[in-house]
CSV table of C-alpha atoms in Angstrom, one decimal:
chain,number,residue,atom,x,y,z
O,1,MET,CA,40.5,-20.3,21.5
O,2,LYS,CA,37.3,-21.4,23.2
O,3,THR,CA,35.9,-17.8,22.8
O,4,ARG,CA,36.6,-17.9,19.0
O,5,VAL,CA,34.8,-21.3,18.7
O,6,THR,CA,31.8,-20.0,20.7
O,7,LEU,CA,31.6,-16.8,18.6
O,8,SER,CA,31.9,-18.8,15.4
O,9,VAL,CA,29.0,-21.1,16.5
O,10,LEU,CA,26.9,-18.1,17.5
O,11,PHE,CA,27.6,-16.4,14.2
O,12,LEU,CA,26.6,-19.6,12.3
O,13,PHE,CA,23.5,-19.9,14.4
O,14,LEU,CA,22.5,-16.3,13.6
O,15,VAL,CA,23.0,-16.8,9.9
O,16,PHE,CA,20.9,-20.0,10.0
O,17,ALA,CA,18.1,-18.3,12.0
O,18,THR,CA,18.1,-15.3,9.6
O,19,THR,CA,17.9,-17.6,6.6
O,20,VAL,CA,15.0,-19.5,8.2
O,21,ILE,CA,13.1,-16.3,9.0
O,22,LEU,CA,13.6,-14.8,5.6
O,23,SER,CA,12.6,-18.0,3.8
O,24,ALA,CA,9.3,-17.9,5.7
O,25,CYS,CA,8.4,-14.6,4.0
O,26,ASP,CA,7.4,-14.1,0.4
O,27,PHE,CA,9.3,-11.1,-0.8
O,28,GLY,CA,8.3,-11.5,-4.5
O,29,ASP,CA,10.1,-8.6,-6.2
O,30,GLY,CA,11.7,-7.6,-2.9
O,31,VAL,CA,8.4,-6.4,-1.4
O,32,PHE,CA,6.9,-8.0,1.7
O,33,LEU,CA,3.4,-9.3,1.6
O,34,PRO,CA,2.1,-12.2,3.6
O,35,SER,CA,2.8,-15.6,2.0
O,36,PRO,CA,-0.1,-17.3,0.2
O,37,GLY,CA,-2.0,-19.3,2.7
O,38,SER,CA,-0.6,-17.2,5.7
O,39,GLU,CA,-2.9,-15.4,8.1
O,40,ASP,CA,-5.7,-13.3,6.8
O,41,ILE,CA,-4.3,-10.5,4.5
O,42,ALA,CA,-7.3,-8.3,5.1
O,43,ALA,CA,-6.4,-8.2,8.8
O,44,GLN,CA,-2.9,-6.9,8.0
O,45,VAL,CA,-3.5,-4.2,5.3
O,46,VAL,CA,-5.2,-0.8,4.8
O,47,ARG,CA,-6.2,-0.3,1.2
O,48,ILE,CA,-6.8,3.0,-0.6
O,49,HIS,CA,-9.3,3.4,-3.4
O,50,ILE,CA,-9.8,6.5,-5.5
O,51,ARG,CA,-13.1,6.4,-7.4
O,52,ALA,CA,-13.5,8.6,-10.4
O,53,ASN,CA,-16.6,10.7,-11.0
O,54,SER,CA,-17.4,8.7,-14.1
O,55,ASN,CA,-15.7,6.6,-16.7
O,56,SER,CA,-15.2,9.5,-19.1
O,57,ALA,CA,-11.7,9.9,-20.3
O,58,GLU,CA,-11.4,13.2,-18.6
O,59,ASP,CA,-12.7,11.9,-15.2
O,60,GLN,CA,-10.3,8.9,-15.4
O,61,ALA,CA,-7.4,11.2,-16.2
O,62,VAL,CA,-8.0,13.5,-13.3
O,63,LYS,CA,-8.4,10.4,-11.0
O,64,LEU,CA,-4.7,9.6,-11.9
O,65,ALA,CA,-3.7,13.2,-11.1
O,66,VAL,CA,-5.4,12.9,-7.7
O,67,ARG,CA,-3.7,9.6,-7.2
O,68,ASP,CA,-0.2,11.1,-7.8
O,69,GLU,CA,-0.9,13.8,-5.2
O,70,ILE,CA,-2.4,11.5,-2.6
O,71,THR,CA,0.3,8.8,-2.9
O,72,ALA,CA,3.0,11.5,-2.5
O,73,ARG,CA,1.2,12.8,0.6
O,74,LEU,CA,0.7,9.2,2.0
O,75,THR,CA,4.3,8.3,1.6
O,76,VAL,CA,5.3,11.1,4.0
O,77,MET,CA,2.2,10.7,6.3
O,78,LEU,CA,2.6,7.0,6.9
O,79,ASP,CA,6.4,7.0,7.3
O,80,GLY,CA,7.2,5.5,10.6
O,81,CYS,CA,3.9,3.6,11.1
O,82,GLU,CA,4.8,0.3,12.6
O,83,SER,CA,1.3,-1.3,12.6
O,84,LYS,CA,-2.0,-1.3,10.9
O,85,ASN,CA,-3.5,0.5,13.9
O,86,ASP,CA,-0.9,3.2,13.7
O,87,ALA,CA,-1.7,3.7,10.0
O,88,LEU,CA,-5.4,3.8,10.7
O,89,ALA,CA,-4.9,6.4,13.4
O,90,VAL,CA,-2.8,8.6,11.1
O,91,LEU,CA,-5.3,8.3,8.3
O,92,ALA,CA,-8.2,9.2,10.6
O,93,LYS,CA,-6.3,12.2,12.0
O,94,ASN,CA,-5.4,13.4,8.5
O,95,SER,CA,-8.5,12.7,6.5
O,96,GLY,CA,-9.3,16.4,6.2
O,97,ASN,CA,-5.8,17.1,4.8
O,98,LEU,CA,-6.2,14.3,2.3
O,99,ARG,CA,-9.6,15.7,1.2
O,100,GLU,CA,-7.9,19.1,0.7
O,101,THR,CA,-5.1,17.4,-1.3
O,102,ALA,CA,-7.6,15.7,-3.6
O,103,GLN,CA,-9.7,18.8,-3.9
O,104,SER,CA,-6.7,20.9,-4.9
O,105,ALA,CA,-5.7,18.4,-7.6
O,106,LEU,CA,-9.2,18.5,-9.0
O,107,GLU,CA,-9.2,22.3,-9.0
O,108,THR,CA,-5.7,22.5,-10.5
O,109,ASN,CA,-6.9,20.4,-13.4
O,110,GLY,CA,-10.0,22.5,-14.0
O,111,PHE,CA,-12.7,20.3,-12.3
O,112,ASP,CA,-15.3,21.9,-10.0
O,113,TYR,CA,-16.8,18.8,-8.5
O,114,LYS,CA,-15.9,17.9,-4.9
O,115,ALA,CA,-13.7,15.2,-3.3
O,116,ARG,CA,-14.9,13.2,-0.3
O,117,VAL,CA,-12.8,11.1,2.0
O,118,GLU,CA,-14.0,8.2,4.2
O,119,LEU,CA,-12.1,5.7,6.3
O,120,LYS,CA,-14.2,2.6,6.5
O,121,THR,CA,-14.5,-1.2,6.1
O,122,GLU,CA,-15.7,-2.3,2.7
O,123,THR,CA,-16.1,-5.5,0.9
O,124,PHE,CA,-13.9,-6.0,-2.2
O,125,PRO,CA,-13.7,-8.8,-4.8
O,126,GLU,CA,-10.6,-10.9,-5.2
O,127,ARG,CA,-7.8,-9.2,-7.0
O,128,GLU,CA,-4.4,-10.6,-8.1
O,129,TYR,CA,-1.3,-8.7,-9.2
O,130,ASP,CA,1.9,-10.4,-10.2
O,131,GLY,CA,1.1,-13.5,-8.1
O,132,TYR,CA,-0.1,-11.6,-5.0
O,133,VAL,CA,-3.7,-12.5,-4.3
O,134,PHE,CA,-5.9,-10.2,-2.3
O,135,PRO,CA,-8.8,-12.5,-1.5
O,136,ALA,CA,-12.4,-11.2,-1.6
O,137,GLY,CA,-13.4,-9.9,1.8
O,138,GLU,CA,-13.8,-7.0,4.1
O,139,TYR,CA,-10.8,-4.6,4.2
O,140,ASP,CA,-10.2,-1.4,6.1
O,141,ALA,CA,-9.9,1.2,3.4
O,142,LEU,CA,-9.3,4.9,2.8
O,143,MET,CA,-11.9,5.7,0.2
O,144,ILE,CA,-11.6,8.9,-1.9
O,145,TYR,CA,-14.7,9.7,-4.0
O,146,LEU,CA,-14.3,12.3,-6.8
O,147,GLY,CA,-17.6,13.9,-7.7
O,148,GLU,CA,-20.3,11.2,-7.9
O,149,GLY,CA,-17.7,8.5,-7.4
O,150,THR,CA,-19.4,6.1,-9.8
O,151,GLY,CA,-16.5,5.6,-12.2
O,152,ASP,CA,-13.7,3.0,-12.2
O,153,ASN,CA,-11.3,3.2,-9.3
O,154,TRP,CA,-7.6,3.0,-8.8
O,155,TRP,CA,-6.4,1.2,-5.7
O,156,CYS,CA,-3.3,0.2,-3.8
O,157,VAL,CA,-2.2,-0.9,-0.3
O,158,ALA,CA,-1.5,2.1,1.9
O,159,PHE,CA,-0.2,0.0,4.7
O,160,PRO,CA,2.2,-1.7,4.7
O,161,PRO,CA,3.5,0.9,2.3
O,162,LEU,CA,3.1,-0.9,-1.0
O,163,CYS,CA,1.5,0.9,-3.9
O,164,PHE,CA,0.7,-0.4,-7.3
O,165,LEU,CA,1.8,2.2,-9.8
O,166,PRO,CA,0.9,1.8,-13.4
O,167,GLY,CA,3.5,0.4,-15.7
O,168,ASP,CA,3.2,-0.2,-19.4
O,169,GLY,CA,0.0,-2.0,-20.3
O,170,GLU,CA,-1.0,-4.5,-17.7
O,171,ASN,CA,2.4,-4.6,-16.0
O,172,VAL,CA,2.6,-3.5,-12.4
O,173,THR,CA,5.5,-1.7,-10.8
O,174,TYR,CA,6.0,-2.1,-7.0
O,175,SER,CA,7.1,0.8,-4.9
O,176,SER,CA,7.9,0.2,-1.2
O,177,TRP,CA,10.2,1.4,1.5
O,178,VAL,CA,10.5,-2.3,2.5
O,179,LYS,CA,12.1,-3.1,-0.8
O,180,GLU,CA,14.4,0.0,-0.5
O,181,LEU,CA,15.5,-1.1,3.0
O,182,LEU,CA,16.2,-4.7,1.8
O,183,ASP,CA,18.1,-3.4,-1.2
O,184,ARG,CA,20.3,-1.3,1.2
O,185,ILE,CA,20.9,-4.3,3.5
O,186,PHE,CA,21.7,-6.8,0.7
């Protein structure tokens, strides 16, 4: 009888502790990002930016084709990374492969300008999507420049693996292995 009571108390304690831990995180639409006001977001993420050659309709369209190829590659490449440093190491090691992926997408779509890939720290303005604020500041980023790289860019967060994929109009759809894991658990 004493063992049952002890196990029951232990179980209730674990449920309570899990509830407290989960309530400290802001999952939004089932996706983990640091809660507003928590430690510096820039210190926890690696961004990816794909800058189009120009703002012409053609250059903006091919930027999205490159995005599709790159995000598919990153999903596999960053699988298993447990820290920002892991992700940065994988990205540095594979920057040549990412450049080849971008270049191939350009060529497949009939563009002859070059793709360039850099992993660097860059200053970005504040951005907000669906209540998640990425404050202005310096972020580690994988930068992919298409041609002159002077057009508008598309961006997402490569690590943790959360990408902003276009929805209809201004709506944003979240894609994340974190959400998929939580969906399986709950």
